């Protein structure tokens, strides 16, 4: 099944080179992937599900990296591994970001943010609405800003090294680090609780 999903995803990426996302039909995807329509619908409900699954897979892979390094106290190494993971997925990720409707990407990030807020509230047992919203907005601010920076870095052939990017992101995150709500640290500290969405 995993191989079939790869074929379908690759077919969609190829089609996106010449056809706008909203004009791509399931029939075109299955023909390009060399699979039957029934096979497509055994794996996905819709074309959007291909993108959702891809983004979720990247999220899961990043969680696996974080979980593997939990407790090692080597944040620099972890950060480099996460940047290397982005580099590995650079081409398909950029194609997805540049061609699919924004709402698909934003919906997945919104799910990720809700998930972090849920874990934070569970961990801190907070019922204070102001604290909850402060945390939620700070997470949204960091993820939106971080995503913009990382997309620009990927689009421009990664002009800075992983180390330089890590330093920049840490500098931007200083106030969040001081408040104890820096996204990388939250992910690191909650690694054992993180599950897939």
C-alpha positions as a printed NumPy array, in Angstrom:
array([[  0.   ,   0.   ,   0.   ],
       [  2.872,   2.371,   0.84 ],
       [  4.357,   1.894,  -2.643],
       [  0.979,   2.594,  -4.262],
       [  0.667,   5.865,  -2.329],
       [  4.138,   6.869,  -3.487],
       [  3.176,   6.216,  -7.111],
       [ -0.004,   8.271,  -6.729],
       [  1.828,  11.138,  -5.024],
       [  4.576,  11.128,  -7.677],
       [  1.927,  11.121, -10.421],
       [  0.28 ,  14.17 ,  -8.866],
       [  3.636,  15.974,  -8.661],
       [  4.323,  15.27 , -12.345],
       [  0.868,  16.523, -13.345],
       [  1.393,  19.699, -11.287],
       [  4.282,  20.624, -13.59 ],
       [  1.848,  21.32 , -16.429],
       [ -1.644,  21.488, -14.935],
       [ -3.122,  23.692, -12.188],
       [ -4.102,  21.702,  -9.091],
       [ -7.83 ,  22.429,  -9.394],
       [ -7.886,  21.101, -12.977],
       [ -6.26 ,  17.752, -12.194],
       [ -8.752,  14.88 , -12.248],
       [ -8.536,  11.568, -10.389],
       [ -8.543,   9.798, -13.772],
       [ -5.403,  11.704, -14.802],
       [ -3.681,  10.787, -11.548],
       [ -4.54 ,   7.079, -11.786],
       [ -3.492,   6.936, -15.446],
       [ -0.16 ,   8.63 , -14.703],
       [  0.403,   6.404, -11.624],
       [ -0.576,   3.245, -13.51 ],
       [ -3.202,   2.23 , -10.952],
       [ -6.941,   1.559, -11.123],
       [ -9.502,   4.038,  -9.772],
       [-10.519,   1.442,  -7.184],
       [ -6.922,   1.331,  -5.987],
       [ -6.905,   5.12 ,  -5.664],
       [-10.089,   5.071,  -3.57 ],
       [ -8.729,   2.298,  -1.357],
       [ -5.943,   4.705,  -0.401],
       [ -7.578,   8.152,  -0.613],
       [-11.02 ,   9.694,  -0.48 ],
       [-10.087,  12.643,  -2.698],
       [ -7.228,  14.435,  -4.429],
       [ -6.838,  16.666,  -1.361],
       [ -6.166,  13.562,   0.738],
       [ -2.955,  12.946,  -1.242],
       [ -1.592,  16.304,  -0.043],
       [ -2.924,  15.866,   3.485],
       [ -1.27 ,  12.439,   3.725],
       [  2.025,  13.831,   2.399],
       [  2.058,  16.671,   4.942],
       [  1.092,  14.277,   7.734],
       [  3.88 ,  11.893,   6.698],
       [  6.433,  14.712,   6.92 ],
       [  5.057,  15.629,  10.349],
       [  5.311,  11.991,  11.491],
       [  8.871,  11.698,  10.203],
       [  9.858,  14.842,  12.09 ],
       [  8.246,  13.479,  15.255],
       [ 10.239,  10.267,  14.809],
       [ 13.458,  12.303,  14.625],
       [ 12.468,  14.274,  17.749],
       [ 11.509,  11.129,  19.683],
       [ 14.779,   9.428,  18.725],
       [ 16.807,  12.33 ,  20.13 ],
       [ 14.666,  12.922,  23.229],
       [ 16.791,  13.006,  26.361],
       [ 20.1  ,  13.398,  24.512],
       [ 20.326,  17.125,  25.327],
       [ 21.881,  17.742,  21.934],
       [ 19.565,  20.414,  20.55 ],
       [ 22.074,  21.48 ,  17.899],
       [ 22.289,  17.963,  16.48 ],
       [ 18.496,  17.628,  16.586],
       [ 18.096,  20.972,  14.828],
       [ 20.558,  19.939,  12.113],
       [ 18.683,  16.66 ,  11.599],
       [ 15.387,  18.529,  11.217],
       [ 16.934,  20.918,   8.672],
       [ 18.47 ,  17.946,   6.821],
       [ 14.993,  16.38 ,   6.742],
       [ 13.665,  19.558,   5.088],
       [ 16.515,  19.499,   2.585],
       [ 15.682,  15.885,   1.701],
       [ 12.055,  16.843,   0.979],
       [ 12.876,  20.19 ,  -0.627],
       [ 11.659,  19.556,  -4.197],
       [  8.308,  17.877,  -3.501],
       [  7.618,  20.192,  -0.547],
       [  8.216,  23.299,  -2.662],
       [  6.023,  21.934,  -5.436],
       [  3.227,  21.324,  -2.925],
       [  3.625,  24.753,  -1.316],
       [  3.713,  26.531,  -4.69 ],
       [  0.871,  24.706,  -6.428],
       [ -1.781,  23.424,  -4.044],
       [ -4.445,  25.68 ,  -2.507],
       [ -3.246,  27.46 ,   0.614],
       [ -6.215,  26.242,   2.628],
       [ -4.895,  22.651,   2.528],
       [ -1.57 ,  23.644,   4.039],
       [ -3.117,  26.022,   6.569],
       [ -5.656,  23.41 ,   7.666],
       [ -2.877,  20.936,   8.435],
       [ -0.907,  23.544,  10.369],
       [ -4.08 ,  24.494,  12.237],
       [ -4.506,  20.834,  13.214],
       [ -0.88 ,  20.746,  14.358],
       [ -1.382,  23.917,  16.43 ],
       [ -4.578,  22.513,  18.02 ],
       [ -2.664,  19.37 ,  18.841],
       [  0.147,  21.288,  20.559],
       [ -2.346,  23.427,  22.496],
       [ -4.141,  20.263,  23.612],
       [ -0.875,  18.696,  24.805],
       [  0.174,  21.916,  26.538],
       [ -3.155,  22.198,  28.38 ],
       [ -3.001,  18.532,  29.335],
       [  0.576,  18.892,  30.616],
       [ -0.06 ,  22.16 ,  32.52 ],
       [ -3.667,  21.411,  33.484],
       [ -4.603,  24.986,  32.66 ],
       [ -8.163,  26.303,  32.62 ],
       [ -7.119,  29.941,  32.285],
       [ -8.471,  31.151,  28.903],
       [ -5.968,  34.024,  28.702],
       [ -2.998,  31.68 ,  29.2  ],
       [ -4.445,  29.211,  26.724],
       [ -4.933,  31.893,  24.058],
       [ -1.504,  33.393,  24.767],
       [  0.046,  29.986,  24.184],
       [ -2.058,  29.331,  21.062],
       [ -1.247,  32.696,  19.491],
       [  2.448,  32.416,  20.265],
       [  2.507,  28.974,  18.614],
       [  0.668,  30.355,  15.559],
       [  3.067,  33.304,  15.378],
       [  6.124,  31.05 ,  15.542],
       [  4.865,  28.466,  13.06 ],
       [  3.705,  31.061,  10.515],
       [  6.963,  33.008,  10.804],
       [  9.089,  29.874,  10.824],
       [  7.274,  28.461,   7.803],
       [  7.777,  31.692,   5.843],
       [ 11.502,  31.745,   6.638],
       [ 12.02 ,  28.06 ,   5.854],
       [ 10.104,  28.247,   2.562],
       [ 12.218,  31.248,   1.523],
       [ 15.396,  29.37 ,   2.521],
       [ 14.342,  26.316,   0.479],
       [ 13.254,  28.383,  -2.538],
       [ 16.584,  30.216,  -2.633],
       [ 18.726,  27.055,  -2.674],
       [ 19.454,  27.148,   1.058],
       [ 21.882,  30.117,   0.946],
       [ 22.694,  29.746,   4.656],
       [ 24.04 ,  26.657,   6.378],
       [ 21.996,  24.643,   8.85 ],
       [ 24.073,  26.182,  11.638],
       [ 23.396,  29.738,  10.423],
       [ 19.679,  29.018,  10.063],
       [ 19.577,  27.491,  13.535],
       [ 21.27 ,  30.612,  14.954],
       [ 18.795,  32.916,  13.188],
       [ 15.76 ,  30.92 ,  14.287],
       [ 17.058,  30.792,  17.865],
       [ 17.634,  34.557,  17.819],
       [ 14.063,  35.151,  16.623],
       [ 12.801,  32.735,  19.244],
       [ 14.584,  34.289,  22.234],
       [ 11.507,  35.881,  23.761],
       [  9.598,  32.61 ,  23.345],
       [ 12.53 ,  30.693,  24.869],
       [ 12.458,  33.025,  27.89 ],
       [  8.701,  32.495,  28.255],
       [  9.101,  28.721,  27.973],
       [  6.88 ,  28.512,  24.882],
       [  9.427,  28.015,  22.091],
       [  8.002,  25.462,  19.625],
       [ 11.197,  23.361,  19.178],
       [ 11.597,  23.114,  22.971],
       [  7.929,  22.224,  23.429],
       [  8.189,  19.463,  20.835],
       [ 11.379,  18.217,  22.473],
       [  9.915,  18.218,  25.988],
       [  6.668,  16.561,  24.902],
       [  8.289,  14.025,  22.563],
       [  7.106,  11.014,  24.525],
       [  3.489,  12.228,  24.32 ],
       [  3.528,  13.095,  20.614],
       [  1.412,  10.91 ,  18.378],
       [  0.384,  11.307,  14.777],
       [ -2.553,  13.581,  14.076]])
